[in-house]
Amino acid sequence: MKRHFLAAMVPLAIASAIVIPSYSQSAAALERPVAAPAAKRFANEGNGLKTAVFAGGCFWGVEAVFSHVKGVKSAVSGYHGGNAATATYEKTNTGVTGHAEAVRVVYDPKIVRYDQLLQIFFSVTADPTLRNRQGPDRGSQYRAALVPLSAEQRKVAAAYLKQMQASGKWSSPIVTEIEAYKKFYKAETYHQDFMVKNPRHGYIVRWDKPKVAALKAMYPSHYRSTFIRN
């Protein structure tokens, strides 16, 4: 994320005019939304707010999408895995710390179930066929991964990945994996609510606003126009 992070440090008047480097047509094509199948196995998580962690490339876009989903109470950008000593942007950006850029999502399962969050995630946010990369970002810190925080979430996630593989929606094998929860470290303040605070940032305009637009178009009943801030 070095390139667009550096862009974030310049004034918005300049950042809005930044042209993202010309990536290959194949990279751009991989960002097209896919109508992921509705889960056959529904999540049954009972009452009360629940928490799950999703890794899907740069956490700006993952946070932005979930912040617009009805029933989501908070979406916090951070680093999953690794250890506390290396849980910083500067260190995780090396790709050797074991962390993944991730988002901790707190949601009300009576409004949006975990399986529905999975469908949204793989439809508009993360390409499950890519290993250690998403969009223009490369490195293990940009891997797509599901991090369940309960036995029910783990069962639902495993069933859904199998269903996705059998669905024929993707021409390449599904490589997204389920990771055991280790530790979630909240990212630096400037990464939180990044899209709503930097709507004209070049990376946001090119890569993340289309994801939110796809959420609105594909899942209107789940879409919330307001961005839930942390």
Short mmCIF file of C-alpha atoms in Angstrom, two decimals:
data_model
loop_
_atom_site.label_atom_id
_atom_site.label_comp_id
_atom_site.label_asym_id
_atom_site.label_seq_id
_atom_site.Cartn_x
_atom_site.Cartn_y
_atom_site.Cartn_z
CA MET A 1 0.00 0.00 0.00
CA LYS A 2 3.07 2.27 -0.09
CA ARG A 3 2.05 4.10 -3.23
CA HIS A 4 -1.42 5.17 -2.18
CA PHE A 5 -0.34 5.72 1.42
CA LEU A 6 2.15 8.30 0.25
CA ALA A 7 -0.57 9.91 -1.83
CA ALA A 8 -2.68 10.22 1.32
CA MET A 9 -0.06 12.45 2.88
CA VAL A 10 -0.44 15.22 0.29
CA PRO A 11 -3.19 17.86 0.39
CA LEU A 12 -6.60 16.73 -0.85
CA ALA A 13 -6.51 19.21 -3.72
CA ILE A 14 -3.46 17.39 -5.02
CA ALA A 15 -4.58 13.91 -4.00
CA SER A 16 -7.80 14.30 -5.95
CA ALA A 17 -5.78 14.80 -9.11
CA ILE A 18 -3.44 11.87 -8.54
CA VAL A 19 -3.57 9.31 -11.31
CA ILE A 20 -3.11 5.76 -10.07
CA PRO A 21 -0.31 3.99 -11.96
CA SER A 22 -1.44 2.08 -15.03
CA TYR A 23 -2.04 -1.47 -13.87
CA SER A 24 -2.73 -4.27 -16.30
CA GLN A 25 -6.17 -4.86 -17.75
CA SER A 26 -6.24 -8.23 -15.99
CA ALA A 27 -5.79 -6.53 -12.62
CA ALA A 28 -8.66 -4.17 -13.35
CA ALA A 29 -10.85 -7.04 -14.53
CA LEU A 30 -10.29 -8.86 -11.24
CA GLU A 31 -12.01 -5.99 -9.44
CA ARG A 32 -15.32 -6.53 -11.21
CA PRO A 33 -18.08 -7.59 -8.79
CA VAL A 34 -19.25 -11.18 -8.86
CA ALA A 35 -22.71 -12.30 -7.82
CA ALA A 36 -21.62 -14.72 -5.13
CA PRO A 37 -24.26 -17.36 -4.34
CA ALA A 38 -26.59 -17.01 -1.39
CA ALA A 39 -25.41 -19.32 1.36
CA LYS A 40 -27.18 -22.64 1.69
CA ARG A 41 -26.16 -22.85 5.33
CA PHE A 42 -27.55 -19.95 7.33
CA ALA A 43 -25.72 -18.69 10.40
CA ASN A 44 -27.58 -19.24 13.65
CA GLU A 45 -25.85 -17.01 16.18
CA GLY A 46 -28.68 -16.19 18.55
CA ASN A 47 -29.21 -12.81 20.15
CA GLY A 48 -26.76 -10.01 20.85
CA LEU A 49 -24.06 -8.35 18.82
CA LYS A 50 -21.43 -10.58 17.20
CA THR A 51 -17.92 -9.96 15.93
CA ALA A 52 -15.99 -11.38 12.99
CA VAL A 53 -12.76 -10.48 11.21
CA PHE A 54 -12.36 -10.23 7.43
CA ALA A 55 -9.10 -9.79 5.49
CA GLY A 56 -9.48 -8.78 1.86
CA GLY A 57 -6.60 -6.66 0.62
CA CYS A 58 -6.27 -3.01 1.58
CA PHE A 59 -8.44 -2.47 4.64
CA TRP A 60 -9.75 0.89 3.40
CA GLY A 61 -12.16 -0.76 0.97
CA VAL A 62 -13.17 -3.61 3.27
CA GLU A 63 -13.98 -1.11 6.01
CA ALA A 64 -15.86 1.13 3.56
CA VAL A 65 -18.14 -1.66 2.32
CA PHE A 66 -19.03 -3.01 5.75
CA SER A 67 -19.57 0.52 7.07
CA HIS A 68 -22.42 0.81 4.56
CA VAL A 69 -24.12 -2.49 5.49
CA LYS A 70 -27.30 -2.34 7.55
CA GLY A 71 -26.86 -4.12 10.86
CA VAL A 72 -23.13 -3.46 11.07
CA LYS A 73 -22.42 -1.45 14.20
CA SER A 74 -18.70 -0.84 13.65
CA ALA A 75 -15.95 -1.70 11.18
CA VAL A 76 -12.42 -1.16 12.46
CA SER A 77 -9.29 -1.40 10.32
CA GLY A 78 -6.35 -3.27 11.78
CA TYR A 79 -3.84 -6.07 11.57
CA HIS A 80 -4.61 -9.72 12.28
CA GLY A 81 -1.93 -12.21 13.24
CA GLY A 82 1.73 -11.56 13.90
CA ASN A 83 2.61 -9.93 17.19
CA ALA A 84 2.20 -6.59 18.91
CA ALA A 85 5.76 -5.46 18.26
CA THR A 86 5.24 -5.48 14.49
CA ALA A 87 1.57 -4.46 14.34
CA THR A 88 2.19 -1.11 12.66
CA TYR A 89 1.61 0.04 9.12
CA GLU A 90 5.30 0.60 8.47
CA LYS A 91 6.28 -2.91 9.61
CA THR A 92 3.35 -4.91 8.25
CA ASN A 93 3.88 -3.27 4.86
CA THR A 94 7.09 -5.30 4.51
CA GLY A 95 4.96 -8.42 4.10
CA VAL A 96 7.10 -10.52 6.45
CA THR A 97 5.41 -9.95 9.83
CA GLY A 98 2.62 -12.49 9.36
CA HIS A 99 -0.11 -9.89 9.73
CA ALA A 100 -2.95 -9.38 7.28
CA GLU A 101 -4.64 -6.04 6.80
CA ALA A 102 -8.08 -6.84 8.19
CA VAL A 103 -11.32 -5.36 9.46
CA ARG A 104 -13.06 -6.27 12.70
CA VAL A 105 -16.81 -6.13 12.12
CA VAL A 106 -19.39 -5.92 14.88
CA TYR A 107 -22.91 -6.68 13.67
CA ASP A 108 -26.42 -7.53 14.74
CA PRO A 109 -27.26 -11.02 13.41
CA LYS A 110 -30.95 -10.21 13.65
CA ILE A 111 -30.43 -7.64 10.89
CA VAL A 112 -27.60 -9.17 8.86
CA ARG A 113 -26.40 -12.73 9.30
CA TYR A 114 -22.78 -13.85 9.10
CA ASP A 115 -23.49 -15.86 5.94
CA GLN A 116 -24.93 -12.72 4.33
CA LEU A 117 -21.77 -10.81 5.25
CA LEU A 118 -19.78 -13.54 3.52
CA GLN A 119 -21.88 -13.22 0.36
CA ILE A 120 -21.40 -9.46 0.31
CA PHE A 121 -17.68 -9.75 1.04
CA PHE A 122 -16.99 -12.09 -1.88
CA SER A 123 -19.36 -10.30 -4.25
CA VAL A 124 -17.99 -6.77 -4.03
CA THR A 125 -14.90 -6.71 -1.80
CA ALA A 126 -12.44 -9.59 -2.22
CA ASP A 127 -11.54 -11.88 -5.11
CA PRO A 128 -11.32 -15.36 -3.51
CA THR A 129 -9.14 -16.72 -6.33
CA LEU A 130 -6.14 -14.48 -5.58
CA ARG A 131 -3.36 -15.47 -3.21
CA ASN A 132 -1.44 -12.77 -1.34
CA ARG A 133 -2.82 -9.95 -3.45
CA GLN A 134 -5.94 -7.94 -4.18
CA GLY A 135 -6.35 -5.25 -6.82
CA PRO A 136 -3.04 -3.37 -7.22
CA ASP A 137 -1.65 -4.52 -3.87
CA ARG A 138 0.83 -7.38 -3.53
CA GLY A 139 2.18 -9.22 -0.50
CA SER A 140 1.01 -11.63 2.20
CA GLN A 141 -0.38 -8.70 4.18
CA TYR A 142 -2.99 -8.31 1.43
CA ARG A 143 -4.22 -11.91 1.50
CA ALA A 144 -7.93 -12.64 1.61
CA ALA A 145 -8.89 -14.65 4.67
CA LEU A 146 -11.85 -15.36 6.91
CA VAL A 147 -11.23 -15.20 10.65
CA PRO A 148 -14.24 -16.64 12.52
CA LEU A 149 -14.59 -15.85 16.19
CA SER A 150 -17.01 -18.66 17.05
CA ALA A 151 -17.63 -22.29 16.21
CA GLU A 152 -20.80 -21.33 14.34
CA GLN A 153 -18.98 -18.80 12.18
CA ARG A 154 -16.27 -21.34 11.39
CA LYS A 155 -18.83 -23.95 10.27
CA VAL A 156 -20.68 -21.42 8.13
CA ALA A 157 -17.44 -20.13 6.58
CA ALA A 158 -16.21 -23.64 5.73
CA ALA A 159 -19.53 -24.57 4.15
CA TYR A 160 -19.63 -21.36 2.16
CA LEU A 161 -16.13 -21.73 0.74
CA LYS A 162 -17.05 -25.22 -0.46
CA GLN A 163 -20.27 -23.90 -1.95
CA MET A 164 -18.38 -21.13 -3.73
CA GLN A 165 -15.95 -23.62 -5.25
CA ALA A 166 -18.80 -25.77 -6.57
CA SER A 167 -20.85 -22.82 -7.82
CA GLY A 168 -18.91 -22.21 -11.05
CA LYS A 169 -19.04 -18.45 -10.43
CA TRP A 170 -15.25 -18.25 -10.54
CA SER A 171 -13.16 -19.79 -13.29
CA SER A 172 -10.12 -20.22 -11.02
CA PRO A 173 -9.87 -22.23 -7.79
CA ILE A 174 -10.96 -20.62 -4.52
CA VAL A 175 -7.81 -20.02 -2.46
CA THR A 176 -9.19 -17.91 0.39
CA GLU A 177 -8.58 -19.73 3.67
CA ILE A 178 -10.03 -19.76 7.15
CA GLU A 179 -7.50 -18.56 9.71
CA ALA A 180 -7.60 -19.23 13.44
CA TYR A 181 -8.07 -16.04 15.41
CA LYS A 182 -4.82 -14.90 16.99
CA LYS A 183 -4.93 -11.22 17.85
CA PHE A 184 -6.41 -8.16 16.22
CA TYR A 185 -4.46 -4.93 16.49
CA LYS A 186 -6.28 -1.71 15.68
CA ALA A 187 -4.57 0.26 12.91
CA GLU A 188 -3.33 3.81 13.23
CA THR A 189 -5.95 6.56 13.59
CA TYR A 190 -5.40 7.92 10.09
CA HIS A 191 -6.49 4.58 8.61
CA GLN A 192 -9.86 4.59 10.40
CA ASP A 193 -12.91 5.75 8.40
CA PHE A 194 -10.45 6.49 5.60
CA MET A 195 -12.90 6.66 2.71
CA VAL A 196 -15.36 9.02 4.37
CA LYS A 197 -12.51 11.30 5.48
CA ASN A 198 -10.71 11.18 2.12
CA PRO A 199 -13.42 10.81 -0.56
CA ARG A 200 -11.27 12.32 -3.33
CA HIS A 201 -8.16 10.28 -2.65
CA GLY A 202 -6.97 8.67 -5.88
CA TYR A 203 -6.93 5.12 -4.54
CA ILE A 204 -10.38 5.50 -3.00
CA VAL A 205 -11.86 6.83 -6.24
CA ARG A 206 -10.29 4.13 -8.39
CA TRP A 207 -10.61 1.04 -6.21
CA ASP A 208 -12.98 1.50 -3.28
CA LYS A 209 -15.88 3.73 -4.31
CA PRO A 210 -16.82 1.19 -7.04
CA LYS A 211 -17.09 -1.48 -4.32
CA VAL A 212 -19.57 0.58 -2.34
CA ALA A 213 -21.48 1.37 -5.54
CA ALA A 214 -21.65 -2.35 -6.30
CA LEU A 215 -22.96 -3.02 -2.79
CA LYS A 216 -25.75 -0.52 -3.36
CA ALA A 217 -26.62 -1.94 -6.78
CA MET A 218 -26.41 -5.63 -5.92
CA TYR A 219 -27.71 -5.65 -2.35
CA PRO A 220 -30.07 -2.69 -1.99
CA SER A 221 -31.88 -4.27 0.97
CA HIS A 222 -28.57 -4.45 2.87
CA TYR A 223 -27.21 -1.08 1.76
CA ARG A 224 -27.13 1.87 4.14
CA SER A 225 -26.43 5.28 2.68
CA THR A 226 -24.74 6.59 5.81
CA PHE A 227 -21.19 5.57 6.66
CA ILE A 228 -20.95 4.25 10.22
CA ARG A 229 -17.89 5.84 11.76
CA ASN A 230 -15.79 4.16 14.41
#
